[in-house]
């Protein structure tokens, strides 16, 4: 009887083990490890919060972002209205526009530019990195020399020059950042593919007659996506920071559309008397960029991606 009970228990444990093995995946295990990283979880919560603020800002901040509220521009009126109050927790700007509301509107602009620019740069980097890493030889040398040329030019100056050609505006900003920010992703993808293509299953796919395109799309890229996800997450923060810098210089988002960089540029005149006009949008930039960086670090640890 004891023998039969032990055998039944062993079979049940074996079935549960096989079921657990079938349901485990790389991304599932990574999610479990990520959930144990407190900083990464806090960063993800903050990013989700900023996303909700960006999507719902027009609901709980009904004021039109270009609306001029105060027509009295005397020094006394401006000094009294700029200060934070219950009605305006972060104060108002020179035109009486609520700073908190403009930060909420600016969150949508910054996140949209960061995500779109990263999608462009990641797409370019994946294509060029795949070609260089898989085919090697002349193609690899050509792609790497072009990458080195782009990296040799100061990124900020290159972006300013391209914006000067395209013209200011949020569409041209994410195009410029995306078109010039692909070099790091390209190197990451190339490095990952150089390691993956030496595996036996790649040789088996070639022996079975699989085309180069099929091998890249079905076997190589899926196994290198962990590195891409990590660096793309960090790149969103870098793109947001670049947009804020361009808007601060007057080359990015234009008035009356709100942008965190524009708000800092406007508030610097009152830095000594009303520092919150600079501190509030600056804190939004700092916390959002830091959140994407911490989330990227957490993903790297969760996916066990080694630096390249």
PDB file of C-alpha atoms in Angstrom:
ATOM      1  CA  UNK A   1       0.000   0.000   0.000  1.00  0.00           C
ATOM      2  CA  UNK A   2       2.785   2.404   0.922  1.00  0.00           C
ATOM      3  CA  UNK A   3       4.547   1.512  -2.293  1.00  0.00           C
ATOM      4  CA  UNK A   4       1.453   2.322  -4.367  1.00  0.00           C
ATOM      5  CA  UNK A   5       0.922   5.610  -2.489  1.00  0.00           C
ATOM      6  CA  UNK A   6       4.530   6.643  -3.067  1.00  0.00           C
ATOM      7  CA  UNK A   7       4.327   5.720  -6.740  1.00  0.00           C
ATOM      8  CA  UNK A   8       1.129   7.742  -7.218  1.00  0.00           C
ATOM      9  CA  UNK A   9       2.662  10.735  -5.460  1.00  0.00           C
ATOM     10  CA  UNK A  10       5.793  10.515  -7.603  1.00  0.00           C
ATOM     11  CA  UNK A  11       3.693  10.392 -10.784  1.00  0.00           C
ATOM     12  CA  UNK A  12       1.680  13.432  -9.645  1.00  0.00           C
ATOM     13  CA  UNK A  13       4.846  15.400  -8.901  1.00  0.00           C
ATOM     14  CA  UNK A  14       6.273  14.388 -12.256  1.00  0.00           C
ATOM     15  CA  UNK A  15       3.145  15.619 -14.072  1.00  0.00           C
ATOM     16  CA  UNK A  16       3.245  18.921 -12.177  1.00  0.00           C
ATOM     17  CA  UNK A  17       6.938  19.306 -12.983  1.00  0.00           C
ATOM     18  CA  UNK A  18       6.357  18.710 -16.706  1.00  0.00           C
ATOM     19  CA  UNK A  19       3.441  21.172 -16.666  1.00  0.00           C
ATOM     20  CA  UNK A  20       5.553  23.838 -14.946  1.00  0.00           C
ATOM     21  CA  UNK A  21       8.378  23.265 -17.417  1.00  0.00           C
ATOM     22  CA  UNK A  22       5.984  23.749 -20.332  1.00  0.00           C
ATOM     23  CA  UNK A  23       4.586  26.989 -18.932  1.00  0.00           C
ATOM     24  CA  UNK A  24       7.976  28.569 -18.097  1.00  0.00           C
ATOM     25  CA  UNK A  25       9.332  31.000 -20.644  1.00  0.00           C
ATOM     26  CA  UNK A  26      12.241  33.425 -20.775  1.00  0.00           C
ATOM     27  CA  UNK A  27       9.947  36.436 -20.479  1.00  0.00           C
ATOM     28  CA  UNK A  28       7.891  34.818 -17.728  1.00  0.00           C
ATOM     29  CA  UNK A  29      10.979  34.107 -15.637  1.00  0.00           C
ATOM     30  CA  UNK A  30      12.273  37.611 -16.365  1.00  0.00           C
ATOM     31  CA  UNK A  31       8.995  39.118 -15.154  1.00  0.00           C
ATOM     32  CA  UNK A  32       9.263  37.203 -11.888  1.00  0.00           C
ATOM     33  CA  UNK A  33      12.828  38.387 -11.342  1.00  0.00           C
ATOM     34  CA  UNK A  34      11.847  41.940 -12.295  1.00  0.00           C
ATOM     35  CA  UNK A  35       9.039  41.948  -9.727  1.00  0.00           C
ATOM     36  CA  UNK A  36      11.635  41.340  -7.009  1.00  0.00           C
ATOM     37  CA  UNK A  37      13.608  44.441  -8.013  1.00  0.00           C
ATOM     38  CA  UNK A  38      12.011  47.204  -5.927  1.00  0.00           C
ATOM     39  CA  UNK A  39      13.657  50.092  -7.775  1.00  0.00           C
ATOM     40  CA  UNK A  40      12.578  48.724 -11.146  1.00  0.00           C
ATOM     41  CA  UNK A  41       9.005  48.191  -9.909  1.00  0.00           C
ATOM     42  CA  UNK A  42       8.863  51.758  -8.558  1.00  0.00           C
ATOM     43  CA  UNK A  43      10.227  53.030 -11.869  1.00  0.00           C
ATOM     44  CA  UNK A  44       7.585  51.091 -13.796  1.00  0.00           C
ATOM     45  CA  UNK A  45       4.835  52.457 -11.534  1.00  0.00           C
ATOM     46  CA  UNK A  46       6.054  56.016 -12.112  1.00  0.00           C
ATOM     47  CA  UNK A  47       6.174  55.511 -15.893  1.00  0.00           C
ATOM     48  CA  UNK A  48       2.640  54.116 -15.878  1.00  0.00           C
ATOM     49  CA  UNK A  49       1.521  57.045 -13.722  1.00  0.00           C
ATOM     50  CA  UNK A  50       3.038  59.568 -16.143  1.00  0.00           C
ATOM     51  CA  UNK A  51       1.375  57.719 -19.021  1.00  0.00           C
ATOM     52  CA  UNK A  52      -2.003  57.992 -17.309  1.00  0.00           C
ATOM     53  CA  UNK A  53      -1.383  61.681 -16.626  1.00  0.00           C
ATOM     54  CA  UNK A  54      -0.502  62.226 -20.279  1.00  0.00           C
ATOM     55  CA  UNK A  55      -3.635  60.426 -21.511  1.00  0.00           C
ATOM     56  CA  UNK A  56      -6.077  61.967 -19.051  1.00  0.00           C
ATOM     57  CA  UNK A  57      -4.573  65.441 -18.637  1.00  0.00           C
ATOM     58  CA  UNK A  58      -7.226  67.126 -20.761  1.00  0.00           C
ATOM     59  CA  UNK A  59      -9.949  65.671 -18.521  1.00  0.00           C
ATOM     60  CA  UNK A  60      -8.801  66.869 -15.120  1.00  0.00           C
ATOM     61  CA  UNK A  61      -7.022  69.974 -16.451  1.00  0.00           C
ATOM     62  CA  UNK A  62      -9.714  71.467 -18.704  1.00  0.00           C
ATOM     63  CA  UNK A  63      -7.856  74.748 -19.215  1.00  0.00           C
ATOM     64  CA  UNK A  64      -6.689  75.158 -22.808  1.00  0.00           C
ATOM     65  CA  UNK A  65      -2.892  75.176 -22.746  1.00  0.00           C
ATOM     66  CA  UNK A  66      -2.660  78.239 -25.000  1.00  0.00           C
ATOM     67  CA  UNK A  67      -5.270  80.280 -23.166  1.00  0.00           C
ATOM     68  CA  UNK A  68      -4.143  83.631 -21.736  1.00  0.00           C
ATOM     69  CA  UNK A  69      -5.866  84.030 -18.365  1.00  0.00           C
ATOM     70  CA  UNK A  70      -4.394  87.255 -17.000  1.00  0.00           C
ATOM     71  CA  UNK A  71      -4.519  90.434 -19.036  1.00  0.00           C
ATOM     72  CA  UNK A  72      -3.041  92.572 -16.262  1.00  0.00           C
ATOM     73  CA  UNK A  73       0.724  92.210 -16.688  1.00  0.00           C
ATOM     74  CA  UNK A  74       1.737  94.578 -13.893  1.00  0.00           C
ATOM     75  CA  UNK A  75       4.543  93.441 -11.604  1.00  0.00           C
ATOM     76  CA  UNK A  76       2.289  93.277  -8.536  1.00  0.00           C
ATOM     77  CA  UNK A  77      -0.281  91.107 -10.294  1.00  0.00           C
ATOM     78  CA  UNK A  78       2.321  88.726 -11.678  1.00  0.00           C
ATOM     79  CA  UNK A  79       4.084  88.383  -8.340  1.00  0.00           C
ATOM     80  CA  UNK A  80       0.852  87.498  -6.549  1.00  0.00           C
ATOM     81  CA  UNK A  81      -0.447  85.147  -9.251  1.00  0.00           C
ATOM     82  CA  UNK A  82       2.773  83.216  -9.839  1.00  0.00           C
ATOM     83  CA  UNK A  83       2.814  81.809  -6.308  1.00  0.00           C
ATOM     84  CA  UNK A  84       1.415  78.322  -5.605  1.00  0.00           C
ATOM     85  CA  UNK A  85      -2.068  78.175  -4.116  1.00  0.00           C
ATOM     86  CA  UNK A  86      -4.856  75.696  -3.528  1.00  0.00           C
ATOM     87  CA  UNK A  87      -6.246  76.486  -6.960  1.00  0.00           C
ATOM     88  CA  UNK A  88      -2.820  76.233  -8.620  1.00  0.00           C
ATOM     89  CA  UNK A  89      -0.586  73.878  -6.537  1.00  0.00           C
ATOM     90  CA  UNK A  90       2.489  74.574  -8.703  1.00  0.00           C
ATOM     91  CA  UNK A  91       1.633  78.219  -9.360  1.00  0.00           C
ATOM     92  CA  UNK A  92       1.052  79.821 -12.755  1.00  0.00           C
ATOM     93  CA  UNK A  93       3.238  81.224 -15.495  1.00  0.00           C
ATOM     94  CA  UNK A  94       3.316  84.786 -16.804  1.00  0.00           C
ATOM     95  CA  UNK A  95       0.125  84.295 -18.790  1.00  0.00           C
ATOM     96  CA  UNK A  96      -1.760  82.764 -15.888  1.00  0.00           C
ATOM     97  CA  UNK A  97      -1.576  79.218 -17.196  1.00  0.00           C
ATOM     98  CA  UNK A  98      -1.518  76.546 -14.522  1.00  0.00           C
ATOM     99  CA  UNK A  99       1.974  75.011 -14.224  1.00  0.00           C
ATOM    100  CA  UNK A 100       0.634  71.638 -13.072  1.00  0.00           C
ATOM    101  CA  UNK A 101      -1.670  71.497 -16.082  1.00  0.00           C
ATOM    102  CA  UNK A 102       1.137  72.383 -18.461  1.00  0.00           C
ATOM    103  CA  UNK A 103       3.328  69.686 -16.921  1.00  0.00           C
ATOM    104  CA  UNK A 104       0.504  67.194 -17.510  1.00  0.00           C
ATOM    105  CA  UNK A 105       0.161  68.279 -21.140  1.00  0.00           C
ATOM    106  CA  UNK A 106       3.947  68.272 -21.521  1.00  0.00           C
ATOM    107  CA  UNK A 107       4.100  64.676 -20.296  1.00  0.00           C
ATOM    108  CA  UNK A 108       2.177  63.569 -23.370  1.00  0.00           C
ATOM    109  CA  UNK A 109       4.524  65.468 -25.665  1.00  0.00           C
ATOM    110  CA  UNK A 110       7.687  64.151 -24.013  1.00  0.00           C
ATOM    111  CA  UNK A 111       6.531  60.526 -23.821  1.00  0.00           C
ATOM    112  CA  UNK A 112       5.262  60.566 -27.408  1.00  0.00           C
ATOM    113  CA  UNK A 113       8.526  62.002 -28.729  1.00  0.00           C
ATOM    114  CA  UNK A 114      10.597  59.605 -26.617  1.00  0.00           C
ATOM    115  CA  UNK A 115       8.683  56.507 -27.742  1.00  0.00           C
ATOM    116  CA  UNK A 116       8.420  57.475 -31.426  1.00  0.00           C
ATOM    117  CA  UNK A 117      12.080  58.494 -31.634  1.00  0.00           C
ATOM    118  CA  UNK A 118      13.114  55.230 -29.991  1.00  0.00           C
ATOM    119  CA  UNK A 119      10.970  53.202 -32.411  1.00  0.00           C
ATOM    120  CA  UNK A 120      12.702  54.890 -35.356  1.00  0.00           C
ATOM    121  CA  UNK A 121      16.226  54.507 -33.965  1.00  0.00           C
ATOM    122  CA  UNK A 122      15.597  50.916 -32.866  1.00  0.00           C
ATOM    123  CA  UNK A 123      14.231  49.937 -36.286  1.00  0.00           C
ATOM    124  CA  UNK A 124      17.246  51.408 -38.065  1.00  0.00           C
ATOM    125  CA  UNK A 125      19.645  49.850 -35.572  1.00  0.00           C
ATOM    126  CA  UNK A 126      18.068  46.394 -35.856  1.00  0.00           C
ATOM    127  CA  UNK A 127      18.208  46.400 -39.663  1.00  0.00           C
ATOM    128  CA  UNK A 128      21.795  47.653 -39.932  1.00  0.00           C
ATOM    129  CA  UNK A 129      23.018  45.596 -36.983  1.00  0.00           C
ATOM    130  CA  UNK A 130      21.455  42.428 -38.397  1.00  0.00           C
ATOM    131  CA  UNK A 131      23.050  42.951 -41.788  1.00  0.00           C
ATOM    132  CA  UNK A 132      26.464  43.678 -40.280  1.00  0.00           C
ATOM    133  CA  UNK A 133      26.434  40.850 -37.768  1.00  0.00           C
ATOM    134  CA  UNK A 134      24.980  38.115 -39.970  1.00  0.00           C
ATOM    135  CA  UNK A 135      26.734  38.677 -43.285  1.00  0.00           C
ATOM    136  CA  UNK A 136      30.017  40.126 -42.004  1.00  0.00           C
ATOM    137  CA  UNK A 137      32.803  40.916 -44.433  1.00  0.00           C
ATOM    138  CA  UNK A 138      32.377  44.015 -46.591  1.00  0.00           C
ATOM    139  CA  UNK A 139      28.846  44.723 -45.359  1.00  0.00           C
ATOM    140  CA  UNK A 140      30.014  44.590 -41.743  1.00  0.00           C
ATOM    141  CA  UNK A 141      32.925  46.915 -42.440  1.00  0.00           C
ATOM    142  CA  UNK A 142      30.749  49.383 -44.341  1.00  0.00           C
ATOM    143  CA  UNK A 143      28.026  49.509 -41.669  1.00  0.00           C
ATOM    144  CA  UNK A 144      30.545  49.849 -38.840  1.00  0.00           C
ATOM    145  CA  UNK A 145      32.408  52.687 -40.581  1.00  0.00           C
ATOM    146  CA  UNK A 146      29.145  54.549 -41.086  1.00  0.00           C
ATOM    147  CA  UNK A 147      28.316  53.943 -37.413  1.00  0.00           C
ATOM    148  CA  UNK A 148      31.733  55.206 -36.333  1.00  0.00           C
ATOM    149  CA  UNK A 149      31.233  58.331 -38.455  1.00  0.00           C
ATOM    150  CA  UNK A 150      27.896  59.101 -36.802  1.00  0.00           C
ATOM    151  CA  UNK A 151      29.358  58.486 -33.352  1.00  0.00           C
ATOM    152  CA  UNK A 152      32.352  60.738 -34.056  1.00  0.00           C
ATOM    153  CA  UNK A 153      30.100  63.771 -34.572  1.00  0.00           C
ATOM    154  CA  UNK A 154      28.769  65.335 -31.317  1.00  0.00           C
ATOM    155  CA  UNK A 155      25.193  64.106 -30.998  1.00  0.00           C
ATOM    156  CA  UNK A 156      23.707  67.379 -29.744  1.00  0.00           C
ATOM    157  CA  UNK A 157      25.353  69.481 -32.449  1.00  0.00           C
ATOM    158  CA  UNK A 158      24.297  66.979 -35.110  1.00  0.00           C
ATOM    159  CA  UNK A 159      20.711  67.081 -33.858  1.00  0.00           C
ATOM    160  CA  UNK A 160      20.667  70.891 -33.769  1.00  0.00           C
ATOM    161  CA  UNK A 161      21.986  71.011 -37.334  1.00  0.00           C
ATOM    162  CA  UNK A 162      19.309  68.593 -38.553  1.00  0.00           C
ATOM    163  CA  UNK A 163      16.559  70.523 -36.732  1.00  0.00           C
ATOM    164  CA  UNK A 164      17.852  73.711 -38.342  1.00  0.00           C
ATOM    165  CA  UNK A 165      17.352  72.068 -41.736  1.00  0.00           C
ATOM    166  CA  UNK A 166      13.980  70.444 -40.993  1.00  0.00           C
ATOM    167  CA  UNK A 167      12.620  73.303 -38.894  1.00  0.00           C
ATOM    168  CA  UNK A 168      11.308  73.314 -35.297  1.00  0.00           C
ATOM    169  CA  UNK A 169       8.258  71.363 -34.185  1.00  0.00           C
ATOM    170  CA  UNK A 170       7.598  68.153 -32.290  1.00  0.00           C
ATOM    171  CA  UNK A 171       7.365  66.009 -35.446  1.00  0.00           C
ATOM    172  CA  UNK A 172      10.769  67.122 -36.695  1.00  0.00           C
ATOM    173  CA  UNK A 173      12.182  66.682 -33.201  1.00  0.00           C
ATOM    174  CA  UNK A 174      11.379  62.975 -32.912  1.00  0.00           C
ATOM    175  CA  UNK A 175      12.450  62.431 -36.528  1.00  0.00           C
ATOM    176  CA  UNK A 176      15.817  64.063 -35.870  1.00  0.00           C
ATOM    177  CA  UNK A 177      16.389  62.207 -32.587  1.00  0.00           C
ATOM    178  CA  UNK A 178      15.307  58.906 -34.117  1.00  0.00           C
ATOM    179  CA  UNK A 179      17.402  59.264 -37.262  1.00  0.00           C
ATOM    180  CA  UNK A 180      20.543  60.085 -35.280  1.00  0.00           C
ATOM    181  CA  UNK A 181      20.133  57.810 -32.251  1.00  0.00           C
ATOM    182  CA  UNK A 182      20.484  54.368 -33.862  1.00  0.00           C
ATOM    183  CA  UNK A 183      24.225  53.804 -33.411  1.00  0.00           C
ATOM    184  CA  UNK A 184      24.148  52.189 -29.953  1.00  0.00           C
ATOM    185  CA  UNK A 185      21.293  49.834 -30.853  1.00  0.00           C
ATOM    186  CA  UNK A 186      23.118  48.867 -34.043  1.00  0.00           C
ATOM    187  CA  UNK A 187      26.234  47.876 -32.101  1.00  0.00           C
ATOM    188  CA  UNK A 188      24.185  45.948 -29.539  1.00  0.00           C
ATOM    189  CA  UNK A 189      22.318  43.959 -32.213  1.00  0.00           C
ATOM    190  CA  UNK A 190      25.509  43.252 -34.159  1.00  0.00           C
ATOM    191  CA  UNK A 191      27.290  41.995 -31.050  1.00  0.00           C
ATOM    192  CA  UNK A 192      24.378  39.723 -30.124  1.00  0.00           C
ATOM    193  CA  UNK A 193      24.096  38.284 -33.633  1.00  0.00           C
ATOM    194  CA  UNK A 194      27.831  37.560 -33.838  1.00  0.00           C
ATOM    195  CA  UNK A 195      27.381  35.251 -30.840  1.00  0.00           C
ATOM    196  CA  UNK A 196      24.041  33.730 -31.835  1.00  0.00           C
ATOM    197  CA  UNK A 197      24.937  32.823 -35.430  1.00  0.00           C
ATOM    198  CA  UNK A 198      27.656  30.439 -34.213  1.00  0.00           C
ATOM    199  CA  UNK A 199      25.115  28.168 -32.509  1.00  0.00           C
ATOM    200  CA  UNK A 200      24.362  24.719 -33.888  1.00  0.00           C
ATOM    201  CA  UNK A 201      20.687  25.431 -34.613  1.00  0.00           C
ATOM    202  CA  UNK A 202      21.709  28.174 -37.060  1.00  0.00           C
ATOM    203  CA  UNK A 203      23.927  25.686 -38.913  1.00  0.00           C
ATOM    204  CA  UNK A 204      21.042  23.179 -38.896  1.00  0.00           C
ATOM    205  CA  UNK A 205      18.670  25.778 -40.362  1.00  0.00           C
ATOM    206  CA  UNK A 206      21.157  26.516 -43.144  1.00  0.00           C
ATOM    207  CA  UNK A 207      21.558  22.790 -43.824  1.00  0.00           C
ATOM    208  CA  UNK A 208      17.775  22.455 -44.166  1.00  0.00           C
ATOM    209  CA  UNK A 209      17.786  25.141 -46.845  1.00  0.00           C
ATOM    210  CA  UNK A 210      16.346  28.056 -44.860  1.00  0.00           C
ATOM    211  CA  UNK A 211      16.899  31.436 -46.492  1.00  0.00           C
ATOM    212  CA  UNK A 212      18.995  34.125 -44.861  1.00  0.00           C
ATOM    213  CA  UNK A 213      15.913  36.281 -44.276  1.00  0.00           C
ATOM    214  CA  UNK A 214      14.084  33.417 -42.564  1.00  0.00           C
ATOM    215  CA  UNK A 215      17.079  32.612 -40.371  1.00  0.00           C
ATOM    216  CA  UNK A 216      17.407  36.252 -39.296  1.00  0.00           C
ATOM    217  CA  UNK A 217      13.684  36.749 -38.612  1.00  0.00           C
ATOM    218  CA  UNK A 218      12.842  33.353 -37.080  1.00  0.00           C
ATOM    219  CA  UNK A 219      16.014  32.316 -35.288  1.00  0.00           C
ATOM    220  CA  UNK A 220      18.432  35.194 -34.726  1.00  0.00           C
ATOM    221  CA  UNK A 221      16.364  38.295 -33.955  1.00  0.00           C
ATOM    222  CA  UNK A 222      14.030  36.615 -31.413  1.00  0.00           C
ATOM    223  CA  UNK A 223      17.066  35.430 -29.459  1.00  0.00           C
ATOM    224  CA  UNK A 224      18.653  38.883 -29.477  1.00  0.00           C
ATOM    225  CA  UNK A 225      15.528  40.830 -28.480  1.00  0.00           C
ATOM    226  CA  UNK A 226      16.452  40.811 -24.786  1.00  0.00           C
ATOM    227  CA  UNK A 227      19.373  43.157 -25.451  1.00  0.00           C
ATOM    228  CA  UNK A 228      17.222  45.323 -27.723  1.00  0.00           C
ATOM    229  CA  UNK A 229      14.478  45.682 -25.104  1.00  0.00           C
ATOM    230  CA  UNK A 230      16.973  46.747 -22.428  1.00  0.00           C
ATOM    231  CA  UNK A 231      18.725  49.378 -24.521  1.00  0.00           C
ATOM    232  CA  UNK A 232      15.505  50.626 -26.091  1.00  0.00           C
ATOM    233  CA  UNK A 233      14.019  51.236 -22.645  1.00  0.00           C
ATOM    234  CA  UNK A 234      17.026  53.334 -21.675  1.00  0.00           C
ATOM    235  CA  UNK A 235      16.933  55.112 -25.043  1.00  0.00           C
ATOM    236  CA  UNK A 236      13.426  56.443 -24.331  1.00  0.00           C
ATOM    237  CA  UNK A 237      14.812  58.360 -21.367  1.00  0.00           C
ATOM    238  CA  UNK A 238      17.678  59.708 -23.473  1.00  0.00           C
ATOM    239  CA  UNK A 239      15.237  60.827 -26.183  1.00  0.00           C
ATOM    240  CA  UNK A 240      13.079  62.650 -23.609  1.00  0.00           C
ATOM    241  CA  UNK A 241      16.172  64.425 -22.312  1.00  0.00           C
ATOM    242  CA  UNK A 242      17.230  65.390 -25.856  1.00  0.00           C
ATOM    243  CA  UNK A 243      13.765  66.771 -26.597  1.00  0.00           C
ATOM    244  CA  UNK A 244      13.847  68.858 -23.423  1.00  0.00           C
ATOM    245  CA  UNK A 245      17.260  70.263 -24.370  1.00  0.00           C
ATOM    246  CA  UNK A 246      16.130  71.152 -27.896  1.00  0.00           C
ATOM    247  CA  UNK A 247      12.930  72.756 -26.618  1.00  0.00           C
ATOM    248  CA  UNK A 248      14.927  74.722 -24.060  1.00  0.00           C
ATOM    249  CA  UNK A 249      17.060  76.114 -26.883  1.00  0.00           C
ATOM    250  CA  UNK A 250      13.929  77.020 -28.867  1.00  0.00           C
ATOM    251  CA  UNK A 251      14.476  74.342 -31.545  1.00  0.00           C
ATOM    252  CA  UNK A 252      11.927  71.814 -30.329  1.00  0.00           C
ATOM    253  CA  UNK A 253       8.285  72.148 -29.366  1.00  0.00           C
ATOM    254  CA  UNK A 254       6.996  75.646 -30.049  1.00  0.00           C
ATOM    255  CA  UNK A 255       4.577  77.851 -28.131  1.00  0.00           C
ATOM    256  CA  UNK A 256       1.792  77.643 -27.168  1.00  0.00           C
ATOM    257  CA  UNK A 257       2.175  73.861 -27.013  1.00  0.00           C
ATOM    258  CA  UNK A 258       3.644  73.004 -23.594  1.00  0.00           C
ATOM    259  CA  UNK A 259       6.926  71.208 -23.177  1.00  0.00           C
ATOM    260  CA  UNK A 260       9.045  70.634 -20.100  1.00  0.00           C
ATOM    261  CA  UNK A 261      12.067  72.170 -21.808  1.00  0.00           C
ATOM    262  CA  UNK A 262      10.087  75.244 -22.854  1.00  0.00           C
ATOM    263  CA  UNK A 263       8.755  75.663 -19.314  1.00  0.00           C
ATOM    264  CA  UNK A 264      12.287  75.647 -17.901  1.00  0.00           C
ATOM    265  CA  UNK A 265      13.374  78.204 -20.495  1.00  0.00           C
ATOM    266  CA  UNK A 266      10.459  80.472 -19.568  1.00  0.00           C
ATOM    267  CA  UNK A 267      10.905  80.082 -15.827  1.00  0.00           C
ATOM    268  CA  UNK A 268      14.654  80.695 -15.652  1.00  0.00           C
ATOM    269  CA  UNK A 269      14.009  84.452 -15.565  1.00  0.00           C
ATOM    270  CA  UNK A 270      12.312  83.983 -12.178  1.00  0.00           C
ATOM    271  CA  UNK A 271      14.756  81.390 -10.854  1.00  0.00           C
ATOM    272  CA  UNK A 272      15.735  83.421  -7.779  1.00  0.00           C
ATOM    273  CA  UNK A 273      12.273  84.702  -6.891  1.00  0.00           C
ATOM    274  CA  UNK A 274      10.035  81.846  -8.076  1.00  0.00           C
ATOM    275  CA  UNK A 275      12.263  78.753  -8.354  1.00  0.00           C
ATOM    276  CA  UNK A 276       9.314  76.333  -8.589  1.00  0.00           C
ATOM    277  CA  UNK A 277       8.704  77.501 -12.173  1.00  0.00           C
ATOM    278  CA  UNK A 278      11.974  75.755 -13.050  1.00  0.00           C
ATOM    279  CA  UNK A 279      12.010  73.094 -10.358  1.00  0.00           C
ATOM    280  CA  UNK A 280       8.618  71.551 -11.179  1.00  0.00           C
ATOM    281  CA  UNK A 281       9.222  70.790 -14.901  1.00  0.00           C
ATOM    282  CA  UNK A 282      12.845  69.946 -14.084  1.00  0.00           C
ATOM    283  CA  UNK A 283      11.680  67.409 -11.509  1.00  0.00           C
ATOM    284  CA  UNK A 284       9.331  65.903 -14.110  1.00  0.00           C
ATOM    285  CA  UNK A 285      12.251  65.452 -16.515  1.00  0.00           C
ATOM    286  CA  UNK A 286      14.537  64.079 -13.812  1.00  0.00           C
ATOM    287  CA  UNK A 287      12.103  61.530 -12.406  1.00  0.00           C
ATOM    288  CA  UNK A 288      10.891  60.307 -15.806  1.00  0.00           C
ATOM    289  CA  UNK A 289      14.361  59.873 -17.306  1.00  0.00           C
ATOM    290  CA  UNK A 290      15.581  58.233 -14.091  1.00  0.00           C
ATOM    291  CA  UNK A 291      12.584  55.884 -14.140  1.00  0.00           C
ATOM    292  CA  UNK A 292      13.381  54.651 -17.656  1.00  0.00           C
ATOM    293  CA  UNK A 293      17.037  54.194 -16.694  1.00  0.00           C
ATOM    294  CA  UNK A 294      16.179  52.206 -13.568  1.00  0.00           C
ATOM    295  CA  UNK A 295      13.664  50.114 -15.495  1.00  0.00           C
ATOM    296  CA  UNK A 296      16.299  49.379 -18.124  1.00  0.00           C
ATOM    297  CA  UNK A 297      18.759  48.309 -15.427  1.00  0.00           C
ATOM    298  CA  UNK A 298      16.096  46.099 -13.902  1.00  0.00           C
ATOM    299  CA  UNK A 299      15.311  44.493 -17.248  1.00  0.00           C
ATOM    300  CA  UNK A 300      19.008  43.875 -17.855  1.00  0.00           C
ATOM    301  CA  UNK A 301      19.319  42.045 -14.538  1.00  0.00           C
ATOM    302  CA  UNK A 302      16.056  40.153 -15.076  1.00  0.00           C
ATOM    303  CA  UNK A 303      16.975  39.034 -18.574  1.00  0.00           C
ATOM    304  CA  UNK A 304      20.592  38.391 -17.550  1.00  0.00           C
ATOM    305  CA  UNK A 305      21.844  40.501 -20.441  1.00  0.00           C
ATOM    306  CA  UNK A 306      25.562  41.094 -20.332  1.00  0.00           C
ATOM    307  CA  UNK A 307      26.888  44.541 -21.268  1.00  0.00           C
ATOM    308  CA  UNK A 308      28.475  44.812 -24.657  1.00  0.00           C
TER     309      UNK A 308
END
